[in-house]
């Protein structure tokens, strides 16, 4: 989640020992991961991998604009070329299939498929049709996210997510896509991580479009959730056989001490990261504590909006990366207190698998109508190098094993979790961190576009092969 620069301390080397067991990945025999119907896949997003930003009539997005502003993205990187997936998609799907991955979560670039007047762009649509048809031919389950942050710039020019009209434009876009792509999509996710779009985009300005105002963040969130709510019935009408859901990033906040103030701080952290999104979706209301944290920021909500937003979902996508240790800031809120001596990744994020389990089991208690869950992103960045044709990503292997164990524990505690997507299939444009942070299970050499399967991907593939053989 949250590629928030403020969460990044100095890059700390992993404390996981190098080179250990022969197969440090395979889950234990009693793990739910052995179940044939537990979907294991990988995820990507359009702006992070496609490149070809000026091709076939694609319009500009807020990330093209933002990444062109000096200082916004590390090393001045942009998604102009990225993994050149727009041209290399066939080989990339071959690679995905050769790893035995059963699911693929991708996103559609809104600026590729329709113009400012809503006129479909055939060439852009054809790209996704070819891609999805090929995935279906390969027997891969397809999860398609409609909005993974690349808002058309022409909509931002009219206020972006601060403008209620963007929610209606999103429903039009969902209508076009579900009419065009029905039958090739197994599951539609309306939005990826509205927290990041609203807070990083409009609240602290670390992401496109780069605005920084808490009141903007709550209003942008409301319009994002409204967009989701307006799109769901459209998707249902056009493509009844598929599942409909949304993807939320979730954050674990733990108190720095037993003091009531720090406990409250941890609670508020989770309200801001989780309940802000999940309460409107699953309870039909915003958590009032949010406005204790940000007094006076209540969004403008029109009659009927909360009913639209809280329409039932077929699934909830959950993205989890790390925990944040917090203390009271002495006023209304919380402040981060980074723990010393803990394992961290190349992002500086703490490796904390228990957070995933604890949040999931907590949601089951809080939300009586919690839909079936897919972990739609989980993974880590490391400074991976290719040596003699191999990438030894030991920390990632251990990370994945421990997080999959946390998923298994949550399943055993009664949470209905149906699948898990690695973030990410391949190294890619990591938003404000550009190409330096490598999240892939496949390495990308950006000077040649050569893909090299990392050791983690080999072990996942080995497990999937074994699981298939046993079925
Ligand atoms: C999530 C994003 C995804 C990726 C990971 C690391 O916040 O959804 O695109 O950047 O973080």
GROMACS .gro file of C-alpha atoms and ligand atoms in nm:
model
  482
    1UNK     CA    1   0.000   0.000   0.000
    2UNK     CA    2   0.077   0.361   0.041
    3UNK     CA    3   0.394   0.444  -0.136
    4UNK     CA    4   0.416   0.729   0.102
    5UNK     CA    5   0.760   0.886   0.107
    6UNK     CA    6   0.712   0.979   0.472
    7UNK     CA    7   0.696   0.608   0.559
    8UNK     CA    8   1.041   0.550   0.417
    9UNK     CA    9   1.332   0.567   0.651
   10UNK     CA   10   1.683   0.478   0.539
   11UNK     CA   11   1.692   0.157   0.347
   12UNK     CA   12   1.783  -0.108   0.598
   13UNK     CA   13   1.942  -0.433   0.499
   14UNK     CA   14   1.736  -0.743   0.567
   15UNK     CA   15   1.805  -0.942   0.881
   16UNK     CA   16   1.698  -1.265   0.712
   17UNK     CA   17   1.995  -1.499   0.677
   18UNK     CA   18   2.108  -1.564   0.321
   19UNK     CA   19   2.075  -1.912   0.167
   20UNK     CA   20   1.895  -2.149   0.400
   21UNK     CA   21   1.663  -2.443   0.344
   22UNK     CA   22   1.644  -2.618   0.010
   23UNK     CA   23   1.283  -2.508  -0.035
   24UNK     CA   24   1.206  -2.227   0.202
   25UNK     CA   25   0.869  -2.153   0.040
   26UNK     CA   26   0.645  -2.462   0.029
   27UNK     CA   27   0.358  -2.426   0.277
   28UNK     CA   28   0.310  -2.695   0.543
   29UNK     CA   29   0.087  -2.991   0.458
   30UNK     CA   30  -0.209  -2.862   0.657
   31UNK     CA   31  -0.209  -2.518   0.493
   32UNK     CA   32  -0.523  -2.402   0.315
   33UNK     CA   33  -0.295  -2.300   0.031
   34UNK     CA   34  -0.285  -2.659  -0.081
   35UNK     CA   35  -0.654  -2.637  -0.165
   36UNK     CA   36  -0.690  -2.646  -0.538
   37UNK     CA   37  -0.954  -2.373  -0.533
   38UNK     CA   38  -0.735  -2.126  -0.344
   39UNK     CA   39  -0.638  -1.895  -0.630
   40UNK     CA   40  -0.271  -1.799  -0.652
   41UNK     CA   41  -0.181  -1.527  -0.897
   42UNK     CA   42   0.015  -1.211  -0.960
   43UNK     CA   43  -0.083  -0.849  -1.004
   44UNK     CA   44   0.026  -0.548  -1.207
   45UNK     CA   45  -0.119  -0.209  -1.300
   46UNK     CA   46  -0.141  -0.028  -1.632
   47UNK     CA   47   0.071   0.282  -1.567
   48UNK     CA   48   0.334   0.079  -1.387
   49UNK     CA   49   0.406  -0.162  -1.673
   50UNK     CA   50   0.255  -0.059  -2.006
   51UNK     CA   51   0.464   0.236  -2.129
   52UNK     CA   52   0.353   0.345  -2.481
   53UNK     CA   53   0.197   0.654  -2.329
   54UNK     CA   54   0.153   0.834  -2.662
   55UNK     CA   55   0.048   0.539  -2.872
   56UNK     CA   56  -0.277   0.446  -3.042
   57UNK     CA   57  -0.463   0.751  -2.922
   58UNK     CA   58  -0.392   0.719  -2.550
   59UNK     CA   59  -0.461   1.047  -2.374
   60UNK     CA   60  -0.250   1.190  -2.098
   61UNK     CA   61  -0.308   1.081  -1.738
   62UNK     CA   62  -0.242   1.256  -1.408
   63UNK     CA   63   0.065   1.037  -1.363
   64UNK     CA   64   0.215   1.155  -1.693
   65UNK     CA   65   0.170   1.511  -1.572
   66UNK     CA   66   0.287   1.448  -1.217
   67UNK     CA   67   0.595   1.244  -1.301
   68UNK     CA   68   0.709   1.517  -1.544
   69UNK     CA   69   0.734   1.767  -1.255
   70UNK     CA   70   1.093   1.771  -1.125
   71UNK     CA   71   1.123   1.634  -0.772
   72UNK     CA   72   0.797   1.440  -0.766
   73UNK     CA   73   0.942   1.101  -0.863
   74UNK     CA   74   1.278   0.963  -0.756
   75UNK     CA   75   1.545   1.013  -1.023
   76UNK     CA   76   1.291   1.188  -1.246
   77UNK     CA   77   1.155   0.852  -1.364
   78UNK     CA   78   0.823   0.835  -1.552
   79UNK     CA   79   0.601   0.557  -1.686
   80UNK     CA   80   0.668   0.656  -2.048
   81UNK     CA   81   0.837   0.323  -2.125
   82UNK     CA   82   0.804   0.125  -1.800
   83UNK     CA   83   0.821  -0.249  -1.882
   84UNK     CA   84   0.710  -0.183  -2.241
   85UNK     CA   85   0.431  -0.430  -2.172
   86UNK     CA   86   0.209  -0.266  -2.433
   87UNK     CA   87   0.441  -0.419  -2.694
   88UNK     CA   88   0.563  -0.721  -2.500
   89UNK     CA   89   0.232  -0.843  -2.361
   90UNK     CA   90   0.240  -1.174  -2.545
   91UNK     CA   91   0.576  -1.275  -2.401
   92UNK     CA   92   0.468  -1.150  -2.059
   93UNK     CA   93   0.159  -1.370  -2.063
   94UNK     CA   94   0.371  -1.665  -2.172
   95UNK     CA   95   0.593  -1.597  -1.873
   96UNK     CA   96   0.295  -1.574  -1.637
   97UNK     CA   97   0.155  -1.900  -1.771
   98UNK     CA   98   0.492  -2.076  -1.763
   99UNK     CA   99   0.511  -2.001  -1.390
  100UNK     CA  100   0.181  -2.182  -1.347
  101UNK     CA  101   0.017  -1.874  -1.195
  102UNK     CA  102  -0.357  -1.926  -1.200
  103UNK     CA  103  -0.477  -1.571  -1.168
  104UNK     CA  104  -0.373  -1.237  -1.313
  105UNK     CA  105  -0.484  -0.902  -1.177
  106UNK     CA  106  -0.432  -0.621  -1.426
  107UNK     CA  107  -0.573  -0.274  -1.466
  108UNK     CA  108  -0.711  -0.081  -1.759
  109UNK     CA  109  -0.577   0.262  -1.845
  110UNK     CA  110  -0.886   0.480  -1.864
  111UNK     CA  111  -0.705   0.735  -2.090
  112UNK     CA  112  -0.642   0.458  -2.344
  113UNK     CA  113  -0.998   0.356  -2.401
  114UNK     CA  114  -1.216   0.666  -2.430
  115UNK     CA  115  -1.172   1.031  -2.518
  116UNK     CA  116  -1.287   1.343  -2.335
  117UNK     CA  117  -1.629   1.325  -2.502
  118UNK     CA  118  -1.669   0.959  -2.398
  119UNK     CA  119  -1.607   0.826  -2.750
  120UNK     CA  120  -1.450   0.479  -2.735
  121UNK     CA  121  -1.096   0.442  -2.864
  122UNK     CA  122  -1.098   0.118  -3.063
  123UNK     CA  123  -0.723   0.072  -3.067
  124UNK     CA  124  -0.698   0.099  -2.692
  125UNK     CA  125  -0.995  -0.132  -2.640
  126UNK     CA  126  -0.847  -0.387  -2.879
  127UNK     CA  127  -0.531  -0.403  -2.674
  128UNK     CA  128  -0.725  -0.515  -2.367
  129UNK     CA  129  -0.942  -0.751  -2.570
  130UNK     CA  130  -0.637  -0.927  -2.711
  131UNK     CA  131  -0.478  -0.945  -2.369
  132UNK     CA  132  -0.785  -1.081  -2.193
  133UNK     CA  133  -0.867  -1.327  -2.469
  134UNK     CA  134  -0.517  -1.467  -2.450
  135UNK     CA  135  -0.538  -1.498  -2.072
  136UNK     CA  136  -0.864  -1.687  -2.111
  137UNK     CA  137  -0.707  -1.917  -2.373
  138UNK     CA  138  -0.440  -1.994  -2.116
  139UNK     CA  139  -0.702  -2.075  -1.855
  140UNK     CA  140  -0.595  -1.789  -1.629
  141UNK     CA  141  -0.851  -1.629  -1.398
  142UNK     CA  142  -0.873  -1.258  -1.474
  143UNK     CA  143  -0.920  -0.982  -1.215
  144UNK     CA  144  -0.955  -0.645  -1.384
  145UNK     CA  145  -0.921  -0.319  -1.195
  146UNK     CA  146  -1.087  -0.026  -1.365
  147UNK     CA  147  -0.902   0.248  -1.182
  148UNK     CA  148  -0.545   0.201  -1.064
  149UNK     CA  149  -0.470   0.573  -1.036
  150UNK     CA  150  -0.422   0.683  -1.399
  151UNK     CA  151  -0.704   0.937  -1.417
  152UNK     CA  152  -0.735   1.105  -1.756
  153UNK     CA  153  -0.575   1.449  -1.725
  154UNK     CA  154  -0.876   1.616  -1.890
  155UNK     CA  155  -1.087   1.508  -1.590
  156UNK     CA  156  -0.830   1.640  -1.344
  157UNK     CA  157  -0.840   1.968  -1.536
  158UNK     CA  158  -1.207   1.987  -1.433
  159UNK     CA  159  -1.134   1.911  -1.066
  160UNK     CA  160  -1.056   1.540  -1.079
  161UNK     CA  161  -1.190   1.355  -0.778
  162UNK     CA  162  -1.287   1.683  -0.614
  163UNK     CA  163  -1.554   1.716  -0.880
  164UNK     CA  164  -1.860   1.498  -0.823
  165UNK     CA  165  -1.902   1.470  -1.197
  166UNK     CA  166  -1.591   1.247  -1.215
  167UNK     CA  167  -1.790   0.976  -1.036
  168UNK     CA  168  -2.051   0.981  -1.315
  169UNK     CA  169  -1.779   0.979  -1.581
  170UNK     CA  170  -1.635   0.674  -1.408
  171UNK     CA  171  -1.970   0.496  -1.429
  172UNK     CA  172  -1.977   0.571  -1.805
  173UNK     CA  173  -1.630   0.426  -1.837
  174UNK     CA  174  -1.733   0.115  -1.637
  175UNK     CA  175  -2.032   0.082  -1.869
  176UNK     CA  176  -1.817   0.089  -2.182
  177UNK     CA  177  -1.562  -0.154  -2.045
  178UNK     CA  178  -1.811  -0.408  -1.918
  179UNK     CA  179  -2.005  -0.399  -2.245
  180UNK     CA  180  -1.686  -0.449  -2.445
  181UNK     CA  181  -1.509  -0.700  -2.223
  182UNK     CA  182  -1.794  -0.908  -2.078
  183UNK     CA  183  -1.709  -1.274  -2.087
  184UNK     CA  184  -1.333  -1.228  -2.055
  185UNK     CA  185  -1.329  -1.088  -1.702
  186UNK     CA  186  -1.382  -1.314  -1.402
  187UNK     CA  187  -1.379  -1.036  -1.146
  188UNK     CA  188  -1.408  -0.660  -1.176
  189UNK     CA  189  -1.258  -0.433  -0.914
  190UNK     CA  190  -1.382  -0.079  -0.948
  191UNK     CA  191  -1.099   0.101  -0.768
  192UNK     CA  192  -0.755   0.020  -0.642
  193UNK     CA  193  -0.680   0.163  -0.298
  194UNK     CA  194  -0.903   0.469  -0.275
  195UNK     CA  195  -0.703   0.561   0.038
  196UNK     CA  196  -0.398   0.626  -0.178
  197UNK     CA  197  -0.593   0.814  -0.445
  198UNK     CA  198  -0.764   1.034  -0.187
  199UNK     CA  199  -0.498   1.081   0.079
  200UNK     CA  200  -0.171   1.063  -0.114
  201UNK     CA  201  -0.325   1.237  -0.415
  202UNK     CA  202  -0.527   1.513  -0.248
  203UNK     CA  203  -0.434   1.500   0.123
  204UNK     CA  204  -0.054   1.510   0.135
  205UNK     CA  205   0.033   1.549  -0.231
  206UNK     CA  206   0.287   1.267  -0.251
  207UNK     CA  207   0.101   1.119  -0.547
  208UNK     CA  208  -0.071   1.264  -0.852
  209UNK     CA  209  -0.235   1.512  -0.875
  210UNK     CA  210  -0.022   1.639  -0.585
  211UNK     CA  211  -0.270   1.846  -0.382
  212UNK     CA  212  -0.237   1.871  -0.003
  213UNK     CA  213  -0.546   1.947   0.202
  214UNK     CA  214  -0.730   1.713   0.444
  215UNK     CA  215  -1.067   1.850   0.340
  216UNK     CA  216  -0.982   1.773  -0.023
  217UNK     CA  217  -0.889   1.420   0.080
  218UNK     CA  218  -1.224   1.346   0.245
  219UNK     CA  219  -1.418   1.493  -0.048
  220UNK     CA  220  -1.206   1.305  -0.303
  221UNK     CA  221  -1.265   0.987  -0.104
  222UNK     CA  222  -1.639   1.043  -0.109
  223UNK     CA  223  -1.641   1.088  -0.486
  224UNK     CA  224  -1.418   0.784  -0.535
  225UNK     CA  225  -1.651   0.569  -0.326
  226UNK     CA  226  -1.950   0.715  -0.505
  227UNK     CA  227  -1.786   0.627  -0.838
  228UNK     CA  228  -1.748   0.273  -0.711
  229UNK     CA  229  -2.110   0.258  -0.597
  230UNK     CA  230  -2.241   0.395  -0.926
  231UNK     CA  231  -2.032   0.148  -1.126
  232UNK     CA  232  -2.131  -0.171  -0.944
  233UNK     CA  233  -2.490  -0.194  -1.078
  234UNK     CA  234  -2.365  -0.105  -1.426
  235UNK     CA  235  -2.113  -0.389  -1.413
  236UNK     CA  236  -2.382  -0.623  -1.282
  237UNK     CA  237  -2.617  -0.535  -1.565
  238UNK     CA  238  -2.360  -0.569  -1.843
  239UNK     CA  239  -2.164  -0.865  -1.715
  240UNK     CA  240  -2.379  -1.064  -1.474
  241UNK     CA  241  -2.154  -1.371  -1.459
  242UNK     CA  242  -1.849  -1.194  -1.317
  243UNK     CA  243  -1.774  -1.097  -0.956
  244UNK     CA  244  -1.779  -0.731  -0.857
  245UNK     CA  245  -1.571  -0.576  -0.585
  246UNK     CA  246  -1.321  -0.312  -0.483
  247UNK     CA  247  -0.961  -0.321  -0.364
  248UNK     CA  248  -0.860  -0.151  -0.038
  249UNK     CA  249  -0.518  -0.116   0.116
  250UNK     CA  250  -0.520  -0.178   0.487
  251UNK     CA  251  -0.271  -0.075   0.750
  252UNK     CA  252  -0.194  -0.217   1.091
  253UNK     CA  253  -0.132   0.041   1.359
  254UNK     CA  254   0.009  -0.073   1.692
  255UNK     CA  255   0.045   0.143   2.006
  256UNK     CA  256   0.392   0.240   2.120
  257UNK     CA  257   0.295   0.192   2.484
  258UNK     CA  258   0.007   0.075   2.703
  259UNK     CA  259  -0.098   0.432   2.775
  260UNK     CA  260  -0.456   0.517   2.693
  261UNK     CA  261  -0.334   0.798   2.467
  262UNK     CA  262  -0.117   0.565   2.258
  263UNK     CA  263  -0.394   0.304   2.240
  264UNK     CA  264  -0.624   0.574   2.113
  265UNK     CA  265  -0.358   0.682   1.862
  266UNK     CA  266  -0.336   0.328   1.723
  267UNK     CA  267  -0.714   0.314   1.700
  268UNK     CA  268  -0.721   0.643   1.510
  269UNK     CA  269  -0.448   0.522   1.278
  270UNK     CA  270  -0.665   0.227   1.181
  271UNK     CA  271  -0.973   0.445   1.149
  272UNK     CA  272  -0.785   0.666   0.906
  273UNK     CA  273  -0.638   0.375   0.710
  274UNK     CA  274  -0.914   0.117   0.720
  275UNK     CA  275  -1.250   0.230   0.858
  276UNK     CA  276  -1.250   0.544   0.640
  277UNK     CA  277  -1.298   0.312   0.343
  278UNK     CA  278  -1.451  -0.002   0.488
  279UNK     CA  279  -1.719   0.163   0.703
  280UNK     CA  280  -1.890   0.344   0.414
  281UNK     CA  281  -1.870   0.031   0.200
  282UNK     CA  282  -1.985  -0.216   0.464
  283UNK     CA  283  -2.180  -0.005   0.714
  284UNK     CA  284  -2.303   0.278   0.496
  285UNK     CA  285  -2.151   0.556   0.709
  286UNK     CA  286  -1.821   0.733   0.769
  287UNK     CA  287  -1.650   0.665   1.103
  288UNK     CA  288  -1.707   0.972   1.321
  289UNK     CA  289  -1.361   0.932   1.477
  290UNK     CA  290  -1.213   1.034   1.144
  291UNK     CA  291  -1.342   1.385   1.199
  292UNK     CA  292  -1.189   1.394   1.544
  293UNK     CA  293  -0.859   1.336   1.372
  294UNK     CA  294  -0.932   1.591   1.100
  295UNK     CA  295  -1.186   1.829   1.254
  296UNK     CA  296  -1.411   2.009   1.012
  297UNK     CA  297  -1.336   1.792   0.712
  298UNK     CA  298  -1.675   1.622   0.670
  299UNK     CA  299  -1.738   1.571   0.298
  300UNK     CA  300  -2.047   1.692   0.123
  301UNK     CA  301  -2.273   1.387   0.102
  302UNK     CA  302  -2.598   1.401  -0.094
  303UNK     CA  303  -2.912   1.204  -0.014
  304UNK     CA  304  -2.882   0.846  -0.127
  305UNK     CA  305  -2.502   0.849  -0.164
  306UNK     CA  306  -2.434   0.620   0.129
  307UNK     CA  307  -2.687   0.365   0.001
  308UNK     CA  308  -2.520   0.375  -0.340
  309UNK     CA  309  -2.177   0.327  -0.184
  310UNK     CA  310  -2.280   0.041   0.044
  311UNK     CA  311  -2.448  -0.182  -0.214
  312UNK     CA  312  -2.344  -0.546  -0.156
  313UNK     CA  313  -2.012  -0.665  -0.298
  314UNK     CA  314  -1.920  -1.008  -0.429
  315UNK     CA  315  -1.567  -0.975  -0.299
  316UNK     CA  316  -1.338  -0.741  -0.116
  317UNK     CA  317  -0.979  -0.711  -0.238
  318UNK     CA  318  -0.726  -0.648   0.036
  319UNK     CA  319  -0.374  -0.512  -0.018
  320UNK     CA  320  -0.140  -0.542   0.278
  321UNK     CA  321   0.222  -0.443   0.315
  322UNK     CA  322   0.335  -0.337   0.665
  323UNK     CA  323   0.252  -0.205   1.010
  324UNK     CA  324   0.309   0.131   1.164
  325UNK     CA  325   0.393   0.175   1.529
  326UNK     CA  326   0.232   0.491   1.658
  327UNK     CA  327   0.207   0.716   1.962
  328UNK     CA  328  -0.023   1.001   2.046
  329UNK     CA  329   0.083   1.331   1.892
  330UNK     CA  330  -0.033   1.510   2.204
  331UNK     CA  331  -0.328   1.662   2.018
  332UNK     CA  332  -0.600   1.492   1.809
  333UNK     CA  333  -0.390   1.238   1.627
  334UNK     CA  334  -0.098   1.000   1.602
  335UNK     CA  335   0.266   1.012   1.505
  336UNK     CA  336   0.484   0.732   1.371
  337UNK     CA  337   0.741   0.588   1.608
  338UNK     CA  338   0.955   0.357   1.393
  339UNK     CA  339   1.068   0.051   1.585
  340UNK     CA  340   1.439  -0.026   1.598
  341UNK     CA  341   1.591  -0.364   1.521
  342UNK     CA  342   1.299  -0.496   1.317
  343UNK     CA  343   1.322  -0.647   0.971
  344UNK     CA  344   1.252  -0.399   0.693
  345UNK     CA  345   1.236  -0.406   0.314
  346UNK     CA  346   1.394  -0.186   0.048
  347UNK     CA  347   1.101   0.055   0.104
  348UNK     CA  348   1.190   0.080   0.473
  349UNK     CA  349   0.857  -0.091   0.549
  350UNK     CA  350   0.852  -0.329   0.845
  351UNK     CA  351   0.793  -0.696   0.767
  352UNK     CA  352   0.499  -0.782   0.991
  353UNK     CA  353   0.285  -1.074   0.872
  354UNK     CA  354   0.083  -1.091   1.195
  355UNK     CA  355  -0.069  -0.758   1.100
  356UNK     CA  356  -0.239  -0.915   0.801
  357UNK     CA  357  -0.388  -1.194   1.011
  358UNK     CA  358  -0.495  -0.963   1.290
  359UNK     CA  359  -0.661  -0.713   1.059
  360UNK     CA  360  -0.850  -0.984   0.871
  361UNK     CA  361  -0.978  -1.153   1.185
  362UNK     CA  362  -1.066  -0.809   1.325
  363UNK     CA  363  -1.269  -0.719   1.015
  364UNK     CA  364  -1.463  -1.040   1.047
  365UNK     CA  365  -1.570  -0.930   1.395
  366UNK     CA  366  -1.641  -0.570   1.298
  367UNK     CA  367  -1.825  -0.623   0.971
  368UNK     CA  368  -2.098  -0.883   0.987
  369UNK     CA  369  -2.148  -0.863   0.612
  370UNK     CA  370  -1.778  -0.899   0.526
  371UNK     CA  371  -1.770  -1.035   0.169
  372UNK     CA  372  -1.535  -1.311   0.056
  373UNK     CA  373  -1.182  -1.178   0.046
  374UNK     CA  374  -0.902  -1.196  -0.206
  375UNK     CA  375  -0.561  -1.069  -0.106
  376UNK     CA  376  -0.515  -0.863  -0.420
  377UNK     CA  377  -0.163  -0.742  -0.335
  378UNK     CA  378   0.112  -0.847  -0.100
  379UNK     CA  379   0.484  -0.846  -0.160
  380UNK     CA  380   0.802  -0.653  -0.100
  381UNK     CA  381   1.075  -0.455  -0.268
  382UNK     CA  382   1.438  -0.556  -0.259
  383UNK     CA  383   1.746  -0.436  -0.440
  384UNK     CA  384   1.764  -0.745  -0.658
  385UNK     CA  385   2.058  -0.809  -0.890
  386UNK     CA  386   2.099  -1.064  -1.165
  387UNK     CA  387   2.411  -1.274  -1.108
  388UNK     CA  388   2.497  -1.545  -1.363
  389UNK     CA  389   2.140  -1.536  -1.487
  390UNK     CA  390   1.989  -1.580  -1.139
  391UNK     CA  391   1.827  -1.354  -0.885
  392UNK     CA  392   1.859  -1.469  -0.527
  393UNK     CA  393   1.573  -1.285  -0.355
  394UNK     CA  394   1.597  -1.466  -0.023
  395UNK     CA  395   1.415  -1.204   0.179
  396UNK     CA  396   1.116  -1.209  -0.058
  397UNK     CA  397   1.087  -1.588  -0.037
  398UNK     CA  398   1.075  -1.571   0.339
  399UNK     CA  399   0.836  -1.272   0.326
  400UNK     CA  400   0.592  -1.456   0.101
  401UNK     CA  401   0.604  -1.772   0.304
  402UNK     CA  402   0.531  -1.585   0.627
  403UNK     CA  403   0.250  -1.379   0.479
  404UNK     CA  404   0.090  -1.684   0.323
  405UNK     CA  405   0.110  -1.849   0.665
  406UNK     CA  406  -0.073  -1.546   0.808
  407UNK     CA  407  -0.341  -1.587   0.542
  408UNK     CA  408  -0.373  -1.953   0.634
  409UNK     CA  409  -0.412  -1.860   1.002
  410UNK     CA  410  -0.687  -1.613   0.915
  411UNK     CA  411  -0.865  -1.880   0.709
  412UNK     CA  412  -0.841  -2.120   1.002
  413UNK     CA  413  -0.987  -1.848   1.223
  414UNK     CA  414  -1.291  -1.843   0.995
  415UNK     CA  415  -1.221  -1.562   0.747
  416UNK     CA  416  -1.339  -1.649   0.396
  417UNK     CA  417  -1.024  -1.585   0.189
  418UNK     CA  418  -1.030  -1.722  -0.162
  419UNK     CA  419  -0.704  -1.622  -0.319
  420UNK     CA  420  -0.379  -1.429  -0.310
  421UNK     CA  421  -0.204  -1.219  -0.574
  422UNK     CA  422   0.165  -1.144  -0.546
  423UNK     CA  423   0.265  -0.785  -0.596
  424UNK     CA  424   0.406  -0.791  -0.847
  425UNK     CA  425   0.450  -1.013  -1.148
  426UNK     CA  426   0.753  -0.807  -1.249
  427UNK     CA  427   0.959  -0.509  -1.136
  428UNK     CA  428   0.789  -0.191  -1.251
  429UNK     CA  429   0.737   0.183  -1.207
  430UNK     CA  430   0.689   0.214  -0.834
  431UNK     CA  431   0.507   0.550  -0.839
  432UNK     CA  432   0.697   0.820  -0.645
  433UNK     CA  433   0.994   0.582  -0.616
  434UNK     CA  434   1.034   0.520  -0.988
  435UNK     CA  435   1.229   0.215  -1.097
  436UNK     CA  436   1.465   0.186  -0.803
  437UNK     CA  437   1.232  -0.019  -0.584
  438UNK     CA  438   1.190  -0.371  -0.720
  439UNK     CA  439   0.869  -0.549  -0.620
  440UNK     CA  440   0.862  -0.814  -0.893
  441UNK     CA  441   0.898  -1.189  -0.870
  442UNK     CA  442   1.047  -1.140  -1.216
  443UNK     CA  443   1.340  -0.902  -1.259
  444UNK     CA  444   1.329  -0.642  -1.536
  445UNK     CA  445   1.647  -0.496  -1.683
  446UNK     CA  446   1.516  -0.159  -1.798
  447UNK     CA  447   1.801  -0.101  -2.042
  448UNK     CA  448   1.724  -0.417  -2.242
  449UNK     CA  449   1.372  -0.507  -2.117
  450UNK     CA  450   1.505  -0.854  -2.041
  451UNK     CA  451   1.295  -1.044  -1.790
  452UNK     CA  452   1.469  -1.283  -1.545
  453UNK     CA  453   1.260  -1.507  -1.323
  454UNK     CA  454   1.370  -1.457  -0.961
  455UNK     CA  455   1.420  -1.746  -0.721
  456UNK     CA  456   1.092  -1.657  -0.545
  457UNK     CA  457   0.895  -1.707  -0.867
  458UNK     CA  458   1.069  -2.040  -0.929
  459UNK     CA  459   0.962  -2.162  -0.586
  460UNK     CA  460   0.604  -2.041  -0.629
  461UNK     CA  461   0.596  -2.220  -0.965
  462UNK     CA  462   0.735  -2.538  -0.808
  463UNK     CA  463   0.467  -2.529  -0.540
  464UNK     CA  464   0.189  -2.472  -0.792
  465UNK     CA  465   0.314  -2.760  -1.003
  466UNK     CA  466   0.317  -2.987  -0.703
  467UNK     CA  467  -0.029  -2.877  -0.600
  468UNK     CA  468  -0.163  -2.940  -0.948
  469UNK     CA  469  -0.006  -3.285  -0.956
  470UNK     CA  470  -0.171  -3.375  -0.626
  471UNK     CA  471  -0.518  -3.255  -0.725
  472LIG     C1  472   0.024  -0.035  -0.372
  472LIG     C2  473  -0.017  -0.011  -0.514
  472LIG     C3  474   0.064  -0.085  -0.615
  472LIG     C4  475   0.210  -0.092  -0.576
  472LIG     C5  476   0.227  -0.139  -0.434
  472LIG     C6  477   0.369  -0.153  -0.388
  472LIG     O1  478  -0.008   0.077  -0.296
  472LIG     O2  479  -0.151  -0.049  -0.532
  472LIG     O3  480   0.043  -0.024  -0.738
  472LIG     O4  481   0.273   0.027  -0.601
  472LIG     O5  482   0.160  -0.052  -0.347
   0.00000   0.00000   0.00000
